[in-house]
Short mmCIF file of C-alpha atoms (C1' of nucleotides) in Angstrom, two decimals:
data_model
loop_
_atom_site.label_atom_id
_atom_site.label_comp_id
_atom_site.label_asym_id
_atom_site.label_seq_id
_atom_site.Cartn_x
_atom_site.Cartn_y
_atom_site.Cartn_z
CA UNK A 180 0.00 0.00 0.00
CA UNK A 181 0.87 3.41 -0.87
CA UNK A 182 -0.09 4.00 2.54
CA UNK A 183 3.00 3.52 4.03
CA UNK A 184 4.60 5.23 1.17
CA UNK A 185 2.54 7.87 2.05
CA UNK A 186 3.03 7.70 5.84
CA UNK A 187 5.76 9.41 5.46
CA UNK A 188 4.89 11.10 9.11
CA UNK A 189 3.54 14.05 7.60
CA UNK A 190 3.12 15.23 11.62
CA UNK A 191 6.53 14.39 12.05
CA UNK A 192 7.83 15.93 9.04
CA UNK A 193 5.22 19.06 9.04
CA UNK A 194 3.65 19.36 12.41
CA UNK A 195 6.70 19.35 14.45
CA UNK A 196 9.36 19.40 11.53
CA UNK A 197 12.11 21.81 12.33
CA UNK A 198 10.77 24.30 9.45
CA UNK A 199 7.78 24.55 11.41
CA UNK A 200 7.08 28.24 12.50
CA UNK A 201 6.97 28.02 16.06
CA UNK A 202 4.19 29.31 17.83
CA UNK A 203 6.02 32.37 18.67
CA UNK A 204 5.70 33.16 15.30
CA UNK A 205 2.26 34.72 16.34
CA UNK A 206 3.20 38.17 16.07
CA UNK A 207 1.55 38.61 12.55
CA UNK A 208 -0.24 41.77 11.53
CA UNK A 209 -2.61 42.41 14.24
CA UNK A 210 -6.04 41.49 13.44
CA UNK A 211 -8.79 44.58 14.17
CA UNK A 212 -10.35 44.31 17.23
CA UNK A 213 -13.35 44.11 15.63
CA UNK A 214 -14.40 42.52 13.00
CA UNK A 215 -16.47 43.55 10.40
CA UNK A 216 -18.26 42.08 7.83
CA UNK A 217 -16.27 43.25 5.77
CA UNK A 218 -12.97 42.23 7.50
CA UNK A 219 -14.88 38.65 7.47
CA UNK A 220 -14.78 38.70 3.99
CA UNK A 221 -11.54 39.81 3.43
CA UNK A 222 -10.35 37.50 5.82
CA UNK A 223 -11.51 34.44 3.87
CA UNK A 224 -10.99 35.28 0.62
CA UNK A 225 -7.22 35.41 1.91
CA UNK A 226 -7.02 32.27 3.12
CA UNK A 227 -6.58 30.94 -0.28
CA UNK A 228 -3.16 30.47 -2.20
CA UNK A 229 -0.63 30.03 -0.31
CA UNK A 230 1.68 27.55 -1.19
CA UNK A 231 2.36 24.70 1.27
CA UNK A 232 5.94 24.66 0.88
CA UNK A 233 6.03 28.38 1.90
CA UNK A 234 4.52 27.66 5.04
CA UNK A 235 7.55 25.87 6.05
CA UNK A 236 9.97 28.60 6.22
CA UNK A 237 8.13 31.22 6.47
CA UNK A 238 6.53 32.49 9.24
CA UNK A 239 3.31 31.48 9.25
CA UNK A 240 1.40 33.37 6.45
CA UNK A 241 -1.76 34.42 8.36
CA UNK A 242 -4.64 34.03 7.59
CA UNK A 243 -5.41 37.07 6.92
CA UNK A 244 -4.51 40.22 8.40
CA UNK A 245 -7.76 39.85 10.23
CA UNK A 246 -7.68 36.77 11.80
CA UNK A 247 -10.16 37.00 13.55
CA UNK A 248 -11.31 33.35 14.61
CA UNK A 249 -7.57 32.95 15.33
CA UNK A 250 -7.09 30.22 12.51
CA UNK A 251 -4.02 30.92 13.53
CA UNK A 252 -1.36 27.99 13.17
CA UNK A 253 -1.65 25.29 15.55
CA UNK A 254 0.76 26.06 18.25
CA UNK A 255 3.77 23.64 18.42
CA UNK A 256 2.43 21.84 21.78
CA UNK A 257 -0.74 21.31 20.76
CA UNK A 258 0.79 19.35 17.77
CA UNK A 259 2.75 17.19 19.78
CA UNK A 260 6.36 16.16 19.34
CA UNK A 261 6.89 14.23 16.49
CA UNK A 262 4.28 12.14 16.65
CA UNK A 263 2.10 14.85 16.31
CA UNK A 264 -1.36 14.04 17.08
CA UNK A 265 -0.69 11.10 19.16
CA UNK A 266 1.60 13.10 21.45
CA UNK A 267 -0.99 15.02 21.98
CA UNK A 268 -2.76 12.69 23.60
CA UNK A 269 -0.24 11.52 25.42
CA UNK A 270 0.40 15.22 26.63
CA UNK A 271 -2.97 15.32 27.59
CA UNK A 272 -4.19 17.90 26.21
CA UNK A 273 -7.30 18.53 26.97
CA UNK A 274 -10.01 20.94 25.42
CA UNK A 275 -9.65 23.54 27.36
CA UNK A 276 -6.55 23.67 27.21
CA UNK A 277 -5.74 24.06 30.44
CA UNK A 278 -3.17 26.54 30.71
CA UNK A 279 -2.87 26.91 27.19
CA UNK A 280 -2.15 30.83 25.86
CA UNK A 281 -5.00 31.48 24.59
CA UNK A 282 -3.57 33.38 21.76
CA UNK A 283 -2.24 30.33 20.92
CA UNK A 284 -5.51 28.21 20.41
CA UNK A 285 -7.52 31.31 20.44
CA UNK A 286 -8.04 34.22 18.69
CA UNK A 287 -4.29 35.83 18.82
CA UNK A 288 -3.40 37.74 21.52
CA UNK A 289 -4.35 41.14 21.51
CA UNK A 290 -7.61 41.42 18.92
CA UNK A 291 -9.64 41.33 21.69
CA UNK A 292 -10.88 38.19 21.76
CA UNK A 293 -9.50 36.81 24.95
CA UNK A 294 -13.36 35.78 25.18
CA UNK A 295 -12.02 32.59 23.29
CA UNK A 296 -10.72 30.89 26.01
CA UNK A 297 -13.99 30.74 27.48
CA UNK A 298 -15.38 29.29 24.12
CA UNK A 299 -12.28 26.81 24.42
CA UNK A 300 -13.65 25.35 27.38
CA UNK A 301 -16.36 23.48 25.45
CA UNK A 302 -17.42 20.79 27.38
CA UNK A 303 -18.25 19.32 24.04
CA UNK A 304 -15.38 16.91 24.13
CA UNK A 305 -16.54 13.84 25.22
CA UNK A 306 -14.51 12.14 22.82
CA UNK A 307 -12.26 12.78 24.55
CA UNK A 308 -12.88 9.80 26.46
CA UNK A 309 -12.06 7.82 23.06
CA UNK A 310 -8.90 9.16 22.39
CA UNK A 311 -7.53 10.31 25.00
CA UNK A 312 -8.51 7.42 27.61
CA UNK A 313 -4.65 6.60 28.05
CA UNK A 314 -3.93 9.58 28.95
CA UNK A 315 -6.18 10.89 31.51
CA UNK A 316 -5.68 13.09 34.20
CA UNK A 317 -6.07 15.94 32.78
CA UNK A 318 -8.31 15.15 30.07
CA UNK A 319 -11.48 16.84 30.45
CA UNK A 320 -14.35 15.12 31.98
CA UNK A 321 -14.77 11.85 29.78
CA UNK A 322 -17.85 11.79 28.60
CA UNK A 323 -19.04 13.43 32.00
CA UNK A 324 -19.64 16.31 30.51
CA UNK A 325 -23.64 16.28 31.67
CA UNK A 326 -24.77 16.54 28.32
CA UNK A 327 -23.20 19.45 26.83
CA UNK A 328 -26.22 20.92 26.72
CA UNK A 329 -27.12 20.99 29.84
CA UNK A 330 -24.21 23.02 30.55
CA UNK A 331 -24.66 25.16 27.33
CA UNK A 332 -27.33 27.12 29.60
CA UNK A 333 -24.91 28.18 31.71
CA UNK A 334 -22.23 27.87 29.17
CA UNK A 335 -21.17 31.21 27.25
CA UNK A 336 -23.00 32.11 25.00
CA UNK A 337 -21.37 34.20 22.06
CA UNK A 338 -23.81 36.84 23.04
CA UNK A 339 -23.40 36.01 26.35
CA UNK A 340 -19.56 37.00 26.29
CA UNK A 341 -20.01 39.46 24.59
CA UNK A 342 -22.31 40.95 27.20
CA UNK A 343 -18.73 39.74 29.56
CA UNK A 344 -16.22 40.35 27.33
CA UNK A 345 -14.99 43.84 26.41
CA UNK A 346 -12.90 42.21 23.42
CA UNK A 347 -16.02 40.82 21.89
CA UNK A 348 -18.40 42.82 20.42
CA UNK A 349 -21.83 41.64 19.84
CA UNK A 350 -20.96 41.20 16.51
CA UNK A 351 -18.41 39.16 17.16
CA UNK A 352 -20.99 36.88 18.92
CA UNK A 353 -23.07 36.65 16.40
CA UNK A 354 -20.47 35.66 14.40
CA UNK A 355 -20.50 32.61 16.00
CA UNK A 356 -23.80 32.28 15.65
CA UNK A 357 -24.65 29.97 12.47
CA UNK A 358 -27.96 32.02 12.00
CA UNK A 359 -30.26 30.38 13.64
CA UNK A 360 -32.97 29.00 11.67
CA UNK A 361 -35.52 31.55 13.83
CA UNK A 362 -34.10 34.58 14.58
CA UNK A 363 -31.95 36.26 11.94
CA UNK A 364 -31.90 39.86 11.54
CA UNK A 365 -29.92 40.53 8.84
CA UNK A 366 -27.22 41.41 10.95
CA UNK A 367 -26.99 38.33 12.70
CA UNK A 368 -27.71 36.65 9.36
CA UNK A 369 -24.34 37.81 7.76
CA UNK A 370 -22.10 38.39 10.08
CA UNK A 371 -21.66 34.89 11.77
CA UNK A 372 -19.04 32.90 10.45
CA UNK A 373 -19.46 29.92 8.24
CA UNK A 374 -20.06 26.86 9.74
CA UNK A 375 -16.82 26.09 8.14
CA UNK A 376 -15.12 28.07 10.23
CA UNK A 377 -17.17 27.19 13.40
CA UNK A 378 -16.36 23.65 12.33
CA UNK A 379 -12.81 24.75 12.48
CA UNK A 380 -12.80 26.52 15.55
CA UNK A 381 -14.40 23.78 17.27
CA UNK A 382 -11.64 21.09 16.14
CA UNK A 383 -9.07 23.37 16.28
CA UNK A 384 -9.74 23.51 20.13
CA UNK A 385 -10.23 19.80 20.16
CA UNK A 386 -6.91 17.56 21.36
CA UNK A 387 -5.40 16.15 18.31
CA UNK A 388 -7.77 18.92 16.40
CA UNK A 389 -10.49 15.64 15.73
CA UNK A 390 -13.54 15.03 17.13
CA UNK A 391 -16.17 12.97 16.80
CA UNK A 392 -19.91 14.37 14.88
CA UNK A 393 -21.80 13.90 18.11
CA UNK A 394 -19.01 16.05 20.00
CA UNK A 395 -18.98 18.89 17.31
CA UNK A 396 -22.52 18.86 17.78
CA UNK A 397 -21.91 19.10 21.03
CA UNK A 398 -19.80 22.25 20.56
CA UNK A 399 -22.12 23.66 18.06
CA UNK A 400 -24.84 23.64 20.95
CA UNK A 401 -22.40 24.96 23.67
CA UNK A 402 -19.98 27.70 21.23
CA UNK A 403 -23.18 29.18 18.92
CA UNK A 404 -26.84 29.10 19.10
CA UNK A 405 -27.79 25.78 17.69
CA UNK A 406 -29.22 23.61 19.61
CA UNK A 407 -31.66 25.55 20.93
CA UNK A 408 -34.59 23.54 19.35
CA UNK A 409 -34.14 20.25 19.34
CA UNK A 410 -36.02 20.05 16.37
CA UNK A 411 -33.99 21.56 14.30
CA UNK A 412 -31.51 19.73 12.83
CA UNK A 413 -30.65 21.16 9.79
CA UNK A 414 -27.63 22.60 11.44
CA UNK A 415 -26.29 18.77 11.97
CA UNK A 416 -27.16 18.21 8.44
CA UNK A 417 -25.26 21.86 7.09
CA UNK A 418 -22.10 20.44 9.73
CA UNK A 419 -22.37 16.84 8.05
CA UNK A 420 -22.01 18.91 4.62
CA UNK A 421 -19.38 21.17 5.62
CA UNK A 422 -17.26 18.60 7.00
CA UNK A 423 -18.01 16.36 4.04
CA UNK A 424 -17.62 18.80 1.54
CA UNK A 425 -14.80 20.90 2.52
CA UNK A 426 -11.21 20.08 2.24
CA UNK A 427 -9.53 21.21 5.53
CA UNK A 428 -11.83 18.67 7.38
CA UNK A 429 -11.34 14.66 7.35
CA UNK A 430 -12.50 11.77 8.20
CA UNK A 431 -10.31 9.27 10.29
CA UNK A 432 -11.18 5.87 12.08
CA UNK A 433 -9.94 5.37 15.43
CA UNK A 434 -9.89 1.78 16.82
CA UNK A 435 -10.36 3.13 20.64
CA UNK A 436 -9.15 -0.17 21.95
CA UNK A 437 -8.78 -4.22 21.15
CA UNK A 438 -11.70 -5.19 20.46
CA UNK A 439 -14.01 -2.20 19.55
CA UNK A 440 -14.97 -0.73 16.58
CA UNK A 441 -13.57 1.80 15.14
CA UNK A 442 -14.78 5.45 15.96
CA UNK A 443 -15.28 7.87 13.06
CA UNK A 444 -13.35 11.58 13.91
CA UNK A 445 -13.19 14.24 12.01
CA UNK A 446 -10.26 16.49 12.40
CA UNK A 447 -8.11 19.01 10.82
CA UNK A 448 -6.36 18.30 8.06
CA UNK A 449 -2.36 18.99 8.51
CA UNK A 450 -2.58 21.77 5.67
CA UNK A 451 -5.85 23.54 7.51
CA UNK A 452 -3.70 23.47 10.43
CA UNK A 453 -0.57 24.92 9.12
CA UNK A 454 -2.57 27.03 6.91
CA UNK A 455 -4.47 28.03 9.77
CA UNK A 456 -7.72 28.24 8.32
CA UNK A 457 -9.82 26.28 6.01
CA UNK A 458 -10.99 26.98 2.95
CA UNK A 459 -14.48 27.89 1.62
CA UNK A 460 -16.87 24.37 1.40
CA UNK A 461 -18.68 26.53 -1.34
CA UNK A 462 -15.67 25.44 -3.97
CA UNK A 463 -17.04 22.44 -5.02
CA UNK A 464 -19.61 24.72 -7.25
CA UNK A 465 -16.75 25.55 -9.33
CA UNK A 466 -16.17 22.05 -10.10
CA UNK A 467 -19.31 21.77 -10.54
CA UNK A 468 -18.99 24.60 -13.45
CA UNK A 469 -16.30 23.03 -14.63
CA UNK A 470 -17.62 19.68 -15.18
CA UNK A 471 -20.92 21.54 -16.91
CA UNK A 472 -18.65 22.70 -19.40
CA UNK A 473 -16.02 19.52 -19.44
CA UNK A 474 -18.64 17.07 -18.59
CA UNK A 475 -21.77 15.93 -19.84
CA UNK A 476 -23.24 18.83 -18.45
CA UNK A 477 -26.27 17.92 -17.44
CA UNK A 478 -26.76 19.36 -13.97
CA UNK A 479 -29.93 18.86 -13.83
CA UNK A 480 -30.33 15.18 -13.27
CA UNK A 481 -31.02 14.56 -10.28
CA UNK A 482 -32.70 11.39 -9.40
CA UNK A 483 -31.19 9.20 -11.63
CA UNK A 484 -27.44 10.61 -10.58
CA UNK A 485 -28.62 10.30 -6.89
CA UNK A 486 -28.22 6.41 -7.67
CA UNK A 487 -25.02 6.71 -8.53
CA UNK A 488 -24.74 9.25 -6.54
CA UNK A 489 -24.47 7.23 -3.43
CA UNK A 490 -22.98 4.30 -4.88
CA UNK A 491 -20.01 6.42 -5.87
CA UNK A 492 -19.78 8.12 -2.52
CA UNK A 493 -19.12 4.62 -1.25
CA UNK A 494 -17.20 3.62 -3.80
CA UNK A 495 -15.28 6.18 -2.75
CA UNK A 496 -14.74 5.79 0.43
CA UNK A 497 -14.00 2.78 -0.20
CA UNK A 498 -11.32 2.83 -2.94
CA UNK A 499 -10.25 5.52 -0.76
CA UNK A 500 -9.39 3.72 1.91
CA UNK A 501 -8.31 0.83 0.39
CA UNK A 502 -5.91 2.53 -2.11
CA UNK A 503 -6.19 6.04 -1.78
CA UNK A 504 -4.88 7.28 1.17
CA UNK A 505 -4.92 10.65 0.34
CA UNK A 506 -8.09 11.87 -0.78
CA UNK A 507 -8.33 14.13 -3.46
CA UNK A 508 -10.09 16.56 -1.08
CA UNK A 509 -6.89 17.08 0.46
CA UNK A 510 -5.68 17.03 -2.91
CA UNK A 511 -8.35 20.17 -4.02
CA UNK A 512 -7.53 21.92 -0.82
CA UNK A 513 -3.56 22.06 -1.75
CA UNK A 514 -4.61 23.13 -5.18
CA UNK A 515 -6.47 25.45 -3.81
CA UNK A 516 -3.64 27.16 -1.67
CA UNK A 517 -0.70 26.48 -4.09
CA UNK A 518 -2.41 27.44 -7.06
CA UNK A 519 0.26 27.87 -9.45
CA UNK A 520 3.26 25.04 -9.01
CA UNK A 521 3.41 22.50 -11.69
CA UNK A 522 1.69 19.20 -11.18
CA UNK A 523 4.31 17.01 -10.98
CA UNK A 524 2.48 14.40 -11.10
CA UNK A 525 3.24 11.28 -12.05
CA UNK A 526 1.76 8.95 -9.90
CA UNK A 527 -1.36 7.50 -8.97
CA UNK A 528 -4.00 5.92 -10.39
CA UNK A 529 -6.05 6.95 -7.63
CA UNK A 530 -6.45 10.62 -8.39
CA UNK A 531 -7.82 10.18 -11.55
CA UNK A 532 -10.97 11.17 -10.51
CA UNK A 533 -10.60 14.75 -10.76
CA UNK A 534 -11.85 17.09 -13.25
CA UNK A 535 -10.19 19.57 -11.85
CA UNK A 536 -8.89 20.28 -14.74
CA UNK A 537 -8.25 24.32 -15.01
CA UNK A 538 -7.69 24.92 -11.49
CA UNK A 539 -8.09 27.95 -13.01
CA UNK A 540 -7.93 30.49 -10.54
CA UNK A 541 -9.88 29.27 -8.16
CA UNK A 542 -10.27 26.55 -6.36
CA UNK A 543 -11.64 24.06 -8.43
CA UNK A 544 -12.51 21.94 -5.50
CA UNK A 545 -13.68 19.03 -6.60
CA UNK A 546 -16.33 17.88 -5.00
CA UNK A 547 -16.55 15.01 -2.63
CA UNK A 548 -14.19 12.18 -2.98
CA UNK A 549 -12.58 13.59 -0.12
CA UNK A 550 -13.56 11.43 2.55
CA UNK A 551 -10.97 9.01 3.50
CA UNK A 552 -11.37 7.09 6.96
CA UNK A 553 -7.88 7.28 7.90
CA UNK A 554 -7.43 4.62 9.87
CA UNK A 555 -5.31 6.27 13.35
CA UNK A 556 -4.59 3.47 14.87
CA UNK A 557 -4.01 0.92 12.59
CA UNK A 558 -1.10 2.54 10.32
CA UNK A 559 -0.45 4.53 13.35
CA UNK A 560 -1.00 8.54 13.16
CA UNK A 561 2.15 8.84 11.29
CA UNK A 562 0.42 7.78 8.46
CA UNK A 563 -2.19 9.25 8.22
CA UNK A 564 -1.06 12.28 9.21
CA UNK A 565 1.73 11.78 6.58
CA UNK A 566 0.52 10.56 3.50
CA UNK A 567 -1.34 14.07 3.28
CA UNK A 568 1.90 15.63 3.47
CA UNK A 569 3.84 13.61 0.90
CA UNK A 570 1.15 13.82 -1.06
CA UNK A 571 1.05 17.31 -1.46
CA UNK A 572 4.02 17.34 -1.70
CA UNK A 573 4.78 14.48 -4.01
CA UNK A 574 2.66 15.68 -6.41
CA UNK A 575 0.09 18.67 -7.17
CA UNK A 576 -3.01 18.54 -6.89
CA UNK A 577 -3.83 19.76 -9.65
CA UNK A 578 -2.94 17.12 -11.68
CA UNK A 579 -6.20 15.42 -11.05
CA UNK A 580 -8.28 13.85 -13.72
CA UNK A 581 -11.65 14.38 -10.85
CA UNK A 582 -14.35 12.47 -10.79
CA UNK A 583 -15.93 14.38 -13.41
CA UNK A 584 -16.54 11.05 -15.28
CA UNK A 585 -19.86 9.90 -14.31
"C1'" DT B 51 -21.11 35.57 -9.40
"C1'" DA B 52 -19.18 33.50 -5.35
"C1'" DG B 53 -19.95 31.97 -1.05
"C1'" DG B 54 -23.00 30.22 2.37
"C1'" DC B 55 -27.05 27.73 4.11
"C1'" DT B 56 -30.51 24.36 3.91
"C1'" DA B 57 -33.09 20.55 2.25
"C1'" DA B 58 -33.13 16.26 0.60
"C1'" DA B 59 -31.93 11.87 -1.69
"C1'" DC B 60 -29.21 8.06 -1.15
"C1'" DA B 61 -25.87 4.56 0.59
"C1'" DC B 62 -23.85 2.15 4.21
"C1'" DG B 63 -23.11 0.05 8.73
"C1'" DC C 134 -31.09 5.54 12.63
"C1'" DG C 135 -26.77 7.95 12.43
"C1'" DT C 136 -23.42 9.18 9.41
"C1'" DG C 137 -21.37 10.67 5.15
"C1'" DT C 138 -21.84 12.25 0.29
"C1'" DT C 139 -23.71 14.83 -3.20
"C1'" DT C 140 -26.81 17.79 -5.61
"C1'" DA C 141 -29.72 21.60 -5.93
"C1'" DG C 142 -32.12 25.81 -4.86
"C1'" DC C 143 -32.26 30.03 -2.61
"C1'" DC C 144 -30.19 34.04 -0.53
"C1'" DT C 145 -26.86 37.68 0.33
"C1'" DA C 146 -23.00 40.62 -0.62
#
DNA sequence: TAGGCTAAACACG
DNA sequence: CGTGTTTAGCCTA
């Protein structure tokens, strides 16, 4: 298997390679104190190109000037020695970080957000439990956590620190709001950040940056205003999308001991974390444009892709796991941030499902097979951790043929 | 037009 | 049924 050609410890390599800015690399351009709309905006559509290589010697390219979610690099600890995640466990690190700058995890010092650490203390983690059960002490309450939600009540509120927090402004609470199905002035309405980037936020504080769905949940009903009806679960279904669709979120299977079963996680990719942010999940439309044009354009069909539609998802998933470590959704997300290096190319069978074709410009994302189940404890976190990284860097992204076929 | 959200169909375990 | 994938429609900036 390519996997352990792959494996090549991207963590060890990446996370906690030498190159690696070091967390004291956090000085970047200050991010407003406040954030707009407007800075929101420009904030994201910065996050794009950036070259992984670059990343390594240079000082971590922000974000964006505005960082304001402090998507911020992973700080060094968090990412373990060089076993990256898994030290992490071991180092028990737990959600809240306890004793963790906040400017790391959080919003970077000094933009007024020190309301983050608050946010970090999610009690959303029971995961935690999973992962983390050999290393204890100071994990957070295993699965103790009440039921998030019962805390959430008591549990900050964006609005409610803002109300407490001089660095956050109310918009800044909304902002981490996912407008609520109900309520949604039009403030509120645009000036929360994506789910992506809750999505983000929420693993980012998460040990090993992974969680499991019911645990993000779990954050989403403790960190925005979800939750509140229990009806309403199109929120789980837009977080099943976003961490489906975009690229700086994947899948990974954890065996959590002997005999269990595997536990699904989802967790930061190694480029979202370097990167320090994720990408927009809205890309995949530009595939989607693309493979009108290249494809058999027919965009329309719906029920009788659906069949397939599933089928290939599985497919997928399968194939993926089975030969294709890497998924091309990692694969979109590096085109996306080094847009313009050559596709080296010149291996793999197992990206030629990409239309991708003209990465032109954007990010032709390409939609779905993205989902690998990495499987943690089987290969061991170096690979899967690594193959992303020597796949990125083996070869560009680009290069895929995508999955326009169908 | 791009990005974001939501709904929904579908597959799989 | 929960989860994951994918498509599509609508909305906002």
């Amino acid at each position: 298997m390519d996997f352990s050609f792959h494996s090549q410890h991207f963590d060890r390599v990446q996370i906690s390679g030498p190159g690696d800015s070091k967390p004291g690399h956090l000085s970047q351009p200050e991010a407003p104190s406040q954030f707009s709309v407007s800075d929101w905006a420009r904030w994201r559509s910065q996050l794009t190109p950036m070259p992984p290589r670059q990343y390594e010697d240079y000082s971590f390219p922000r974000v964006a000037d505005g960082e304001p979610y402090g998507l911020g690099p992973l700080p060094q600890e968090l990412l373990g020695g060089p076993n990256g995640y898994i030290d992490l466990y071991r180092s028990h690190v737990t959600p809240t970080m306890a004793g963790t700058p906040s400017e790391v995890l959080g919003p970077q010092a000094g933009e007024g957000h020190s309301d983050w650490s608050l946010l970090q203390s999610s009690p959303a983690f029971k995961d935690q439990s999973y992962n983390y059960h050999q290393l204890e002490p100071l994990l957070p309450p295993p699965d103790s956590p009440p039921s998030p939600l019962s805390e959430v009540s008591s549990y900050h509120s964006p609005h409610s620190l803002a109300a407490s927090s001089p660095g956050m402004t109310a918009q800044t609470a909304d902002r981490l709001s996912p407008r609520s199905s109900t309520g949604d002035n039009n403030q509120e309405r645009h000036s929360h950040p994506p789910y992506s980037v809750l999505i983000y936020q929420a693993l980012k504080e998460a040990p090993g940056n992974k969680l499991q769905l019911q645990s993000i949940y779990s954050w989403f009903e403790a960190n925005t205003d979800k939750g509140g009806d229990p009806n309403a679960k199109g929120w789980q279904n837009s977080i099943r999308h976003n961490l489906s669709m975009n690229a700086g979120f994947e899948a990974v299977k954890e065996e959590v001991g002997p005999g269990k079963r595997a536990v699904n996680f989802w967790r930061l990719t190694p480029e979202a974390i370097r990167s320090g942010g994720i990408q927009s999940t809205t890309r995949y439309r530009k595939l989607q444009h693309q493979k009108k044009g290249m494809n058999s354009g027919h965009r329309g069909a719906t029920r009788q892709q659906l069949e397939f539609k599933g089928l290939h998802a599985t497919k997928v998933i399968k194939s993926r796991s089975a030969n294709s470590p890497h998924d091309e959704r990692a694969e979109a997300y590096h085109q996306r941030q080094k847009i313009n290096t050559n596709h080296s190319l010149g291996h793999e069978q197992r990206y030629m499902e990409h239309p991708i074709g003209p990465v032109v410009g954007c990010s032709p994302m390409i939609p779905g097979n993205n989902t690998v189940f990495i499987d943690t404890m089987e290969s061991g976190p170096a690979f899967d951790v690594g193959y992303n990284h020597d796949w990125y860097r083996a070869h560009d992204p680009l290069e895929g043929p995508g999955r326009s076929s169908a």
